Coordinates of C-alpha atoms in Angstrom, one line a residue:
Chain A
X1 CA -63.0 137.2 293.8
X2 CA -61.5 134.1 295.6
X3 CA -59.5 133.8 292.0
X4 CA -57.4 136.5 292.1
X5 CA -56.2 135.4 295.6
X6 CA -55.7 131.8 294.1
X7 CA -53.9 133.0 290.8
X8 CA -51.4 135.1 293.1
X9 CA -51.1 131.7 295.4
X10 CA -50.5 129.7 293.0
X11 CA -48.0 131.6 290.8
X12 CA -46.2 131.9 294.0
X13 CA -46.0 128.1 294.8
X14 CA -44.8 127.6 291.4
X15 CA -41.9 130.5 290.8
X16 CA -40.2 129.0 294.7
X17 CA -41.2 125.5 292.7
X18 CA -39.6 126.1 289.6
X19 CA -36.5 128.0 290.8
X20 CA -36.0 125.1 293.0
X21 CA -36.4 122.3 290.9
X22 CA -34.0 124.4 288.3
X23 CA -31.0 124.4 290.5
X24 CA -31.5 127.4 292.9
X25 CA -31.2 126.4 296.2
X26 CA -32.1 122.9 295.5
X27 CA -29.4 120.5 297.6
X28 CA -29.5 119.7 300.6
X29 CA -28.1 122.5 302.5
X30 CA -25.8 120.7 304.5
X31 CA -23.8 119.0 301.2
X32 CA -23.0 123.0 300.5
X33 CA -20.0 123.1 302.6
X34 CA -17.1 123.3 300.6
X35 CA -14.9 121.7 302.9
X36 CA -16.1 118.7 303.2
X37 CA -15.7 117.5 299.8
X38 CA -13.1 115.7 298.2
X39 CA -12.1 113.7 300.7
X40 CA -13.0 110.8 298.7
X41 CA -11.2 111.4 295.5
X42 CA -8.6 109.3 294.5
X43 CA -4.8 110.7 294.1
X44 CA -3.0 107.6 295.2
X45 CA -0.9 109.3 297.9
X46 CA -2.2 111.7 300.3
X47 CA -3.8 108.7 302.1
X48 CA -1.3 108.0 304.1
X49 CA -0.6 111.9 304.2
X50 CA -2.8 113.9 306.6
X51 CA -3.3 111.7 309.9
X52 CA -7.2 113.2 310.2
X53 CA -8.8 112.5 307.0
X54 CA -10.8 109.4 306.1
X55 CA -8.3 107.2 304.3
X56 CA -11.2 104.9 302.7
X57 CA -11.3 105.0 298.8
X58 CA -14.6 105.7 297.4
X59 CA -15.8 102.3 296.3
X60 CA -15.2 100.8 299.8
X61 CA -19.1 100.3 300.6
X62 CA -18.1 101.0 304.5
X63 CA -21.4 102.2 306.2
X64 CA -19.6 104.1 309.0
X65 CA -16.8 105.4 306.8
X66 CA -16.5 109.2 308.3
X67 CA -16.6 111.3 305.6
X68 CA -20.3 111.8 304.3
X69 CA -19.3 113.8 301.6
X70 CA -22.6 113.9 299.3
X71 CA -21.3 116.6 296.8
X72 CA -24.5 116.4 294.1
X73 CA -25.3 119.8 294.3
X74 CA -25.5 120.4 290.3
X75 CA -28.6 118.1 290.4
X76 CA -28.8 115.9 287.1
X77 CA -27.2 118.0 284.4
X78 CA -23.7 117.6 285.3
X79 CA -23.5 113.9 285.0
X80 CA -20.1 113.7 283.0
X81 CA -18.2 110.1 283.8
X82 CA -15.4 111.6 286.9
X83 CA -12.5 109.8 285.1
X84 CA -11.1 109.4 288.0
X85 CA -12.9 107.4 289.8
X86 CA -11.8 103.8 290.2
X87 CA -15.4 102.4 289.9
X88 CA -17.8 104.8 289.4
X89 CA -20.6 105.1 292.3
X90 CA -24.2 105.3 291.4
X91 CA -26.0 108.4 292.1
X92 CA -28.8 106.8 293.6
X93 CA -29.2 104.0 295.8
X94 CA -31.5 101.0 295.3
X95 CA -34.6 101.0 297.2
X96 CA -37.8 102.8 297.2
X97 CA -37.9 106.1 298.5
X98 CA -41.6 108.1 299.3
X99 CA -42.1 111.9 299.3
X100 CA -45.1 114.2 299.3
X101 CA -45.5 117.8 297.9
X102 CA -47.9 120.0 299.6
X103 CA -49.5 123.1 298.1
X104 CA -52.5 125.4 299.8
X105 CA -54.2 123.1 297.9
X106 CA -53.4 120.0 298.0
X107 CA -51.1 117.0 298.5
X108 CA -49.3 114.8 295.9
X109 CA -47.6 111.6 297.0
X110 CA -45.0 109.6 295.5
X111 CA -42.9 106.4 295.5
X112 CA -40.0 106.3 293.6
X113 CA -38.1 102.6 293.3
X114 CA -34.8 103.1 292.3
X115 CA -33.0 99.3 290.4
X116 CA -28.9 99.4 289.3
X117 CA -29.4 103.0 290.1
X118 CA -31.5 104.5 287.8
X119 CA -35.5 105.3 288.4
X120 CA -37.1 102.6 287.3
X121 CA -40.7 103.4 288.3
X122 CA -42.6 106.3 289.6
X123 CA -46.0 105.6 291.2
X124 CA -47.9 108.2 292.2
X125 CA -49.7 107.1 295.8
X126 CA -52.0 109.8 297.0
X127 CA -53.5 112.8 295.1
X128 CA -55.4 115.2 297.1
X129 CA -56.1 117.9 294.9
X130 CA -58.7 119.5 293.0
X131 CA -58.0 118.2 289.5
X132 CA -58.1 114.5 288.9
X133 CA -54.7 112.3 288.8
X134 CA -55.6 111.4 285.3
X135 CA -54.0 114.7 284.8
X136 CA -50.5 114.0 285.6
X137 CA -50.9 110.3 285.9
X138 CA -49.4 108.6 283.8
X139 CA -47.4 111.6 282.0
X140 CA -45.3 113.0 284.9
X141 CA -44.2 109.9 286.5
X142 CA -43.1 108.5 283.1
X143 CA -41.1 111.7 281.7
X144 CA -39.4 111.4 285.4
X145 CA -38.5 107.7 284.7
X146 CA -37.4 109.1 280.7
X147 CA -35.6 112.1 282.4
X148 CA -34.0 110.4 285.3
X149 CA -34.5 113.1 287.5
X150 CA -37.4 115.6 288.7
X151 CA -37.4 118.1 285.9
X152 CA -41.0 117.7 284.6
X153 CA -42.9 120.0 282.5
X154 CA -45.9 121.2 284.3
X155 CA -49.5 120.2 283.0
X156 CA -51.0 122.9 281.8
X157 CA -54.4 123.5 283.7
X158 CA -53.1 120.7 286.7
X159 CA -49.7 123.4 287.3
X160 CA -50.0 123.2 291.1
X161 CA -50.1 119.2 291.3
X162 CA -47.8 119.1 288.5
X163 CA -45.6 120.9 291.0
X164 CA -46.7 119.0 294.0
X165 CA -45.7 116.3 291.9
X166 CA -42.1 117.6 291.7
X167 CA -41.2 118.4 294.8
X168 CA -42.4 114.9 296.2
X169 CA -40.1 113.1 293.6
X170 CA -37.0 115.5 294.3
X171 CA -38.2 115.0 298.1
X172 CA -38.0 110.8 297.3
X173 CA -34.7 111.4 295.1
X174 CA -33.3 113.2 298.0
X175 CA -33.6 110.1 299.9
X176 CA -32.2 107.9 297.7
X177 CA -29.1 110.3 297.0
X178 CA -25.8 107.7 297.3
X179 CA -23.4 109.6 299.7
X180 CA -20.2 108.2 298.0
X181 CA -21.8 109.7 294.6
X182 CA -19.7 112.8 293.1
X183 CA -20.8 113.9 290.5
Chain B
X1 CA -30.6 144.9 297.6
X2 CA -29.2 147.6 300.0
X3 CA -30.9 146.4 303.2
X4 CA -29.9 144.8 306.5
X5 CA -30.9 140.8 306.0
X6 CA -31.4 139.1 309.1
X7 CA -32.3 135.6 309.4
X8 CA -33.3 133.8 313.2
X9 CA -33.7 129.7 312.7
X10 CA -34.7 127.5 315.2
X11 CA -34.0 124.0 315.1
X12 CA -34.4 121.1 317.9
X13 CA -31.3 120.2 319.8
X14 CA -32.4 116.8 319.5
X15 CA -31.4 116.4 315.8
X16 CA -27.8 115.7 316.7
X17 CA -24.3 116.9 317.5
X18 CA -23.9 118.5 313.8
X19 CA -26.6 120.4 314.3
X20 CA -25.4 123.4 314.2
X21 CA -23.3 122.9 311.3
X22 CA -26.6 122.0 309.6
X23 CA -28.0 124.9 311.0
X24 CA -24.7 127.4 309.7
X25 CA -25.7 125.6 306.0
X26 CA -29.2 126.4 305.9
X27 CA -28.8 129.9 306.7
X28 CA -25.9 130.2 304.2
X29 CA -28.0 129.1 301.7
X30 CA -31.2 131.2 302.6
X31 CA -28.6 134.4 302.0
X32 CA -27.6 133.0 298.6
X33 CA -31.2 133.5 297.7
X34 CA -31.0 137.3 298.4
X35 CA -27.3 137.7 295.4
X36 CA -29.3 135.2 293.1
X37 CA -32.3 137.3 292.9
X38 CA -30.1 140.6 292.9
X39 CA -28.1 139.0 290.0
X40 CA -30.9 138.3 287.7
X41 CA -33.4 141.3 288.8
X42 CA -31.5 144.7 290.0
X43 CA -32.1 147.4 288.3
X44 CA -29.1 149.1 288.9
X45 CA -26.7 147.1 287.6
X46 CA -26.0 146.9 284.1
X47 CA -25.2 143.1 283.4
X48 CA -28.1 141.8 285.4
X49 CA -30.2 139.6 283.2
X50 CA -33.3 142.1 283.7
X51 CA -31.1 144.9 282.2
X52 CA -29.4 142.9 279.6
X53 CA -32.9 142.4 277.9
X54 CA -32.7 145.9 276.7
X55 CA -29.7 144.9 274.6
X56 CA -32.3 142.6 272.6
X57 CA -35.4 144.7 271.9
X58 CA -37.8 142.8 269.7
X59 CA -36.4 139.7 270.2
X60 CA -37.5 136.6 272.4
X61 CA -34.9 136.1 275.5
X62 CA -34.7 133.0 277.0
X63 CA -34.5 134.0 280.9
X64 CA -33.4 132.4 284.6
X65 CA -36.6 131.1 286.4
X66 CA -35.8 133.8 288.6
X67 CA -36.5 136.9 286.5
X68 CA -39.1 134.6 284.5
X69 CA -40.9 134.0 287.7
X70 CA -40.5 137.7 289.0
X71 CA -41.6 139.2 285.8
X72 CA -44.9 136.8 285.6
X73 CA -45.9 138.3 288.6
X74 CA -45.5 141.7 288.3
X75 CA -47.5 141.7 285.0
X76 CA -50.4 139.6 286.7
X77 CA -50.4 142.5 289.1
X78 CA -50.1 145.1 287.0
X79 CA -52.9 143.7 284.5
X80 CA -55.4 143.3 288.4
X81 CA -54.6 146.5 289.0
X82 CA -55.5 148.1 285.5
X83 CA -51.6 149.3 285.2
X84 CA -51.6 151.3 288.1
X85 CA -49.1 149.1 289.7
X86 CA -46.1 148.9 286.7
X87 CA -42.7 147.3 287.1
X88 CA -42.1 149.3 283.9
X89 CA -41.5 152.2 286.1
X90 CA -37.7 152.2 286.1
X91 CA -37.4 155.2 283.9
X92 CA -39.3 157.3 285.8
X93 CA -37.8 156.2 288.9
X94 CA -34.1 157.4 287.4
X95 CA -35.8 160.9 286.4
X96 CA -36.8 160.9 290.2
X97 CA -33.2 160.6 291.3
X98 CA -32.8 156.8 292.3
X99 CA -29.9 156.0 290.3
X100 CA -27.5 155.1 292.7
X101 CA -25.7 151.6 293.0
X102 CA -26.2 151.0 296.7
X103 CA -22.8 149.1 296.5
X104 CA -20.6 150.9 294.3
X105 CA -22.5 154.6 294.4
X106 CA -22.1 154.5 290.8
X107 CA -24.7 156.9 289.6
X108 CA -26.5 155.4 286.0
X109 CA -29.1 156.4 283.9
X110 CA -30.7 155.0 280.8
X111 CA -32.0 158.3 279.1
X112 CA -32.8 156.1 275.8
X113 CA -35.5 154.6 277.9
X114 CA -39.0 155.6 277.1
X115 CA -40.6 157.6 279.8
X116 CA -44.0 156.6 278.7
X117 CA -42.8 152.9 279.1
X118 CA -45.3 150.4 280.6
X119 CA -46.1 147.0 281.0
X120 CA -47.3 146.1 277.8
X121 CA -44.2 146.6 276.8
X122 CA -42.8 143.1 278.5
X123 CA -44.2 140.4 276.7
X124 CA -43.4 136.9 278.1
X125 CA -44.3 133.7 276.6
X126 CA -45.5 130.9 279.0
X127 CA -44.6 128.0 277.2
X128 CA -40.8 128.6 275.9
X129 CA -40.1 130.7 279.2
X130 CA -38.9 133.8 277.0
X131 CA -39.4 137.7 277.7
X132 CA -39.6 139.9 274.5
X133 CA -39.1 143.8 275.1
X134 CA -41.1 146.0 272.4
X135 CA -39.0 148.9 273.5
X136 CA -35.9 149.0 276.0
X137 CA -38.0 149.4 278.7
X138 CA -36.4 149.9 282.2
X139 CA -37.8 147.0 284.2
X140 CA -38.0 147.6 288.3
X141 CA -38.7 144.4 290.3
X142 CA -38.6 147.1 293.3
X143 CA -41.9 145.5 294.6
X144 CA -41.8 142.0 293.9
X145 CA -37.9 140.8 294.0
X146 CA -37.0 141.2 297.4
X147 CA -40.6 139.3 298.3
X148 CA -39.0 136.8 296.2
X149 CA -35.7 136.5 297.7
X150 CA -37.7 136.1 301.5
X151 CA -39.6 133.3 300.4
X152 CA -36.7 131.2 299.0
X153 CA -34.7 132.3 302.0
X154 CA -37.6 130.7 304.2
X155 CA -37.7 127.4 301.6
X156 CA -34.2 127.4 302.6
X157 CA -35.2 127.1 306.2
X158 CA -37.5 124.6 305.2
X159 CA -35.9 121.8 307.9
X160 CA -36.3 124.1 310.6
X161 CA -39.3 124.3 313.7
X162 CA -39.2 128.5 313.2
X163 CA -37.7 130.8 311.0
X164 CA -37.7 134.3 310.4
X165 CA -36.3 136.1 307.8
X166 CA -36.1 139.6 307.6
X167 CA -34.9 142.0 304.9
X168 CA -35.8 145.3 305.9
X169 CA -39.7 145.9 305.0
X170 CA -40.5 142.1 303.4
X171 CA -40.5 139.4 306.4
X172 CA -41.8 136.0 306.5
X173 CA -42.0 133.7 309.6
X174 CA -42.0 130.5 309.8
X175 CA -43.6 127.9 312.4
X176 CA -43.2 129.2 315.8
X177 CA -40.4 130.8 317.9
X178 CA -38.0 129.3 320.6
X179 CA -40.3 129.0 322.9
X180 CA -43.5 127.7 320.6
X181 CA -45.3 131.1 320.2
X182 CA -46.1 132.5 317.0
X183 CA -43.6 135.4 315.9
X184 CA -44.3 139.3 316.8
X185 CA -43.7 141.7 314.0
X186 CA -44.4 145.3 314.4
X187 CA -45.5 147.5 312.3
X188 CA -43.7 150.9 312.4
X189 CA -45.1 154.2 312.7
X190 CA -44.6 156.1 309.5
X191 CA -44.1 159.4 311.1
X192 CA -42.0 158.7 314.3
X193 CA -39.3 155.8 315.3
X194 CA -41.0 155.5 318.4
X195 CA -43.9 152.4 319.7
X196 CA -45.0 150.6 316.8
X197 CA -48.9 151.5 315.8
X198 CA -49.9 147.8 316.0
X199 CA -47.7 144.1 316.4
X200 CA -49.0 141.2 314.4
X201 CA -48.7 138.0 316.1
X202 CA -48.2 135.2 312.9
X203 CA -46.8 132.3 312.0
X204 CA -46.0 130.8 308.5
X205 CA -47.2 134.4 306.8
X206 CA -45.3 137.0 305.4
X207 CA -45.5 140.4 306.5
X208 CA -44.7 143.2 304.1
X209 CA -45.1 147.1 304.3
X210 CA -44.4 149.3 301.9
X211 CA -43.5 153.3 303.0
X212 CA -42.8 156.2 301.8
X213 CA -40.4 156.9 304.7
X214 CA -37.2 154.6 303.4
X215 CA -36.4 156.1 300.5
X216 CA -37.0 159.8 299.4
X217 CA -36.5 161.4 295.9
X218 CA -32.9 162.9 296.3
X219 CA -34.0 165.4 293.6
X220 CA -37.6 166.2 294.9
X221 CA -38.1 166.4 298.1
X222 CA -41.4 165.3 298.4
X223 CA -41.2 162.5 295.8
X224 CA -40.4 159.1 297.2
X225 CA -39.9 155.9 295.3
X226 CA -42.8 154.2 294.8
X227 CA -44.2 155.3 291.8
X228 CA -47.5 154.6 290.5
X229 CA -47.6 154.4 286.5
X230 CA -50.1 156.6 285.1
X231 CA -50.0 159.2 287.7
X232 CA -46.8 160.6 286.4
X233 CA -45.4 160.8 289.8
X234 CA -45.4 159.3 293.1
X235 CA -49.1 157.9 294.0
X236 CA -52.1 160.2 292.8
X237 CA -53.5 159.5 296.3
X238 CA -50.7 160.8 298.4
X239 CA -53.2 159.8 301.6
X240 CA -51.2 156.4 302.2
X241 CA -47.7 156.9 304.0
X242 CA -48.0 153.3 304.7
X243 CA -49.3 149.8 303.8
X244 CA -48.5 146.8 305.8
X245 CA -49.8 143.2 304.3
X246 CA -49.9 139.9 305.8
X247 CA -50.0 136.9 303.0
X248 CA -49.1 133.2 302.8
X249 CA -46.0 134.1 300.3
X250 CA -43.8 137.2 300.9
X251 CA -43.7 137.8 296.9
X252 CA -47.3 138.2 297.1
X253 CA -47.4 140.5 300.3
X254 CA -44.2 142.9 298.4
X255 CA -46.7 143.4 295.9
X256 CA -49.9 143.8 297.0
X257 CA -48.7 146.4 299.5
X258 CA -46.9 148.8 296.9
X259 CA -50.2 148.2 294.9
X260 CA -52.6 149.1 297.8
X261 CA -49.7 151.9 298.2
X262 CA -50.7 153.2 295.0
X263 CA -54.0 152.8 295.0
X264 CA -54.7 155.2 298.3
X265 CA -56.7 153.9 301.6
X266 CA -60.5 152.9 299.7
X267 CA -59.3 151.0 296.4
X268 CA -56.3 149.7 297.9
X269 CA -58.6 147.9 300.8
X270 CA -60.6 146.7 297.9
X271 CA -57.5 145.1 296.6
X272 CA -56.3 143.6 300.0
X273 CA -59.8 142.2 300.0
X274 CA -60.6 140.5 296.9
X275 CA -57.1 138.9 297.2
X276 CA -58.0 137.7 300.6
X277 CA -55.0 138.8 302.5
X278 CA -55.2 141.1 305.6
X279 CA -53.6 144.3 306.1
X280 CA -53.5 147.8 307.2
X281 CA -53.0 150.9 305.1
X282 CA -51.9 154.5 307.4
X283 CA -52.7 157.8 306.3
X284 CA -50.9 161.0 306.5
X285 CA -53.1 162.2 309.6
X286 CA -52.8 158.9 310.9
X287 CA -55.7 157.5 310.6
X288 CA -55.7 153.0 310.2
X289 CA -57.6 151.3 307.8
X290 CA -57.6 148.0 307.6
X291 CA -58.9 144.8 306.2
X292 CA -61.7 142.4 308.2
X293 CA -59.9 140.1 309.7
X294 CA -56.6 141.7 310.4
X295 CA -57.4 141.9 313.9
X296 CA -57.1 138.2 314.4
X297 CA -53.3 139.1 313.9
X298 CA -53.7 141.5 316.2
X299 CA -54.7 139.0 319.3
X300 CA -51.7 137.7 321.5
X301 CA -52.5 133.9 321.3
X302 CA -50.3 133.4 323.9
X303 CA -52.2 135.2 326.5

């Protein structure tokens, strides 16, 4: 009967999966803080205003600029243009970025490379589970690259490396996240 | 959800000055889980997207991940447990008297509901994610929401060495606590407040129980609110007052221990065991049953 208690495990691993990778709870915690935000858009003014605040405009690549305000907590969908913004930032750096998702039953790993800040290539490193990677490989890393983000449909009979498979990208895209993006 | 949420995290001071700014976010965002899940899955309120699937009987309903998620598991555990366990109980949970908003003590009742309702009557489809009603069925996620809302709470803690999140009977702990030992959680006696009839010593398990103590029938006296389907009222085996499970996801713990619940002390243990989790079921005299291994909760590693 060691199914039933592996149906139940894995539909578990894949609701927290899903409703994370659909939005729910899936930024990094510490970008929630409404307070922090905004400091880095651009009315001409109020830099000289309050005596605290960073006074850096956005596209000023300073690496120790104070205000880390990574505000890209609706995950891909709400990539409209910020007219605003003098020169708009990318939302991911360039680089290559590694993650791993880890289920009861096994471990996907992935490297994303990220060129002009879009995902150019997904390549799926390690896959320690019990279906082969020919199930998800090369289908989930390409609808990631034709998605631009982690939002892949799960393989039907591979569900729980399909998900591995998601939460290592989102782990990698995590990494890669450009502070100075918003949104 | 009308319960007292507490959340512990433990973090290393090591990780930096913000840290407990980090630390302030992560449990901010663990509670969010807990009015997400309420949104999409409470029965009680009327514009919750579980309830608003009874305006649209027949038809396909595109759903939140939440409520898709919530309702998959239900009927998996209803369909394992031949229908005794139903989340299309909500009807007959109103006839019992739980009708009451726990926040606005708005009393409401869906007396169009069939009181013959069951699961068969949610019908959800896999590949486009959609939840038909065949009659305006009142759905209750009683047994497998708040599960739900302690695991994403505990994803929330993800970063952190230990967590614990507790919302009344569904807890889940994570890693280890302050001082590197595996959490204690025990398990109440249903009949008096006082010592609790065993403490489980886990880590990275959820630990749910399911009682017939919280919440009593405020029109029967000796109804209580869980309700087994087919029995017509409260469990057929009214032997279990309590049932305590230990699993890897809190969801899965919520459930199985309303199932074992209503499945009184022999099938119940059955259940617990072909699902491979570990618990302990108490009977009105008393009297423990409990699964094989359970007593390797039981052992103070520590010691």
């Amino acid at each position: 009967m060691a199914k039933m208690s592996k149906q139940l495990i894995a539909l578990c691993t894949i609701a927290l999966g899903t409703i994370y990778t659909a939005g729910y709870l899936v930024t990094n915690p510490a970008d929630e803080t409404p307070a922090a935000q905004t400091t880095t858009s651009n009315e001409q003014s109020p830099a000289s205003t309050k005596p605290g605040s960073s006074t850096k405009p956005a596209s000023s690549n300073q690496p120790g600029s104070s205000t880390q305000s990574s505000s890209n907590k609706q995950s891909s969908s709400s990539d409209k243009p910020s007219s605003k913004a003098s020169k708009p930032q990318p939302k991911y750096l360039d680089g290559t970025y590694y993650g791993s998702g880890t289920d009861q039953i096994g471990t996907v790993s992935v490297a994303v490379t990220i060129q002009g800040g879009k995902i150019a290539n997904v390549e799926i490193t390690a896959c320690e589970t019990h279906y082969p990677e020919s199930y998800i490989d090369p289908v989930l890393p390409d609808q990631v690259v034709a998605r631009q983000n982690a939002n892949i449909d799960y393989v039907s009979g591979a569900t729980l490396s399909s998900y591995d498979f998601a939460n290592a990208v989102q782990q990698a895209l995590q990494e890669a996240l450009n502070p100075k993006y918003s949104g | 959800m009308d319960t007292i949420i507490t959340i512990e995290a433990v973090v290393d001071r090591e990780d930096g000055e913000d840290t407990e700014e980090r630390l302030r976010g992560m449990v901010n965002h663990a509670l969010h889980a807990f009015y997400e899940v309420e949104q999409a899955c409470s029965r009680f309120d009327p514009d919750s997207e579980v309830m608003r699937l009874r305006d649209r009987v027949g038809e396909p309903t595109a759903v939140s991940p939440i409520l898709f998620e919530a309702l998959r598991f239900a009927l998996v555990v209803a369909e394992m447990t031949d229908g005794r366990f139903d989340p299309a109980v909500g009807r007959r949970l109103e006839t019992l008297g739980f009708t009451r908003h726990y926040l606005t003590g708005e009393l409401r009742e869906t007396p169009d509901a069939p009181e013959d309702a069951t699961f068969r009557d949610i019908v959800i489809d896999e590949a486009s994610r959609c939840v038909t009603l065949l009659r305006p069925v009142v759905i209750d996620l009683g047994a497998i929401a708040k599960g739900l809302a302690v695991d994403l709470a505990a994803r929330a803690l993800n970063g952190c060495s230990g967590c614990m999140v507790d919302a009344g009977g569904d807890m889940y702990a994570g890693g280890t606590r302050v001082n590197g030992s595996p959490w204690r959680i025990g398990i109440r006696n249903p009949r008096s407040q006082g010592e609790p009839i065993a403490v489980l010593h886990v880590r990275d398990r959820a630990v749910c129980t399911s009682g017939d103590y919280e919440r009593r029938s405020p029109l029967f006296p000796d109804q209580h609110h869980i309700v087994a389907s087919n029995a017509g009222f409260s469990s057929r085996h009214p032997s279990v007052v309590s049932a305590t499970v230990i699993a890897p996801y809190a969801m899965m713990a919520d459930a199985l221990s309303t199932a074992a619940f209503v499945l009184g002390p022999e099938e119940g243990l059955a259940l617990l065991e072909s699902c491979e989790v570990e618990g302990v079921l108490v009977d009105g005299d008393g009297t423990m049953y409990t699964t094989k291994h359970v007593e390797d909760y039981l052992r103070d590693e520590t010691t």
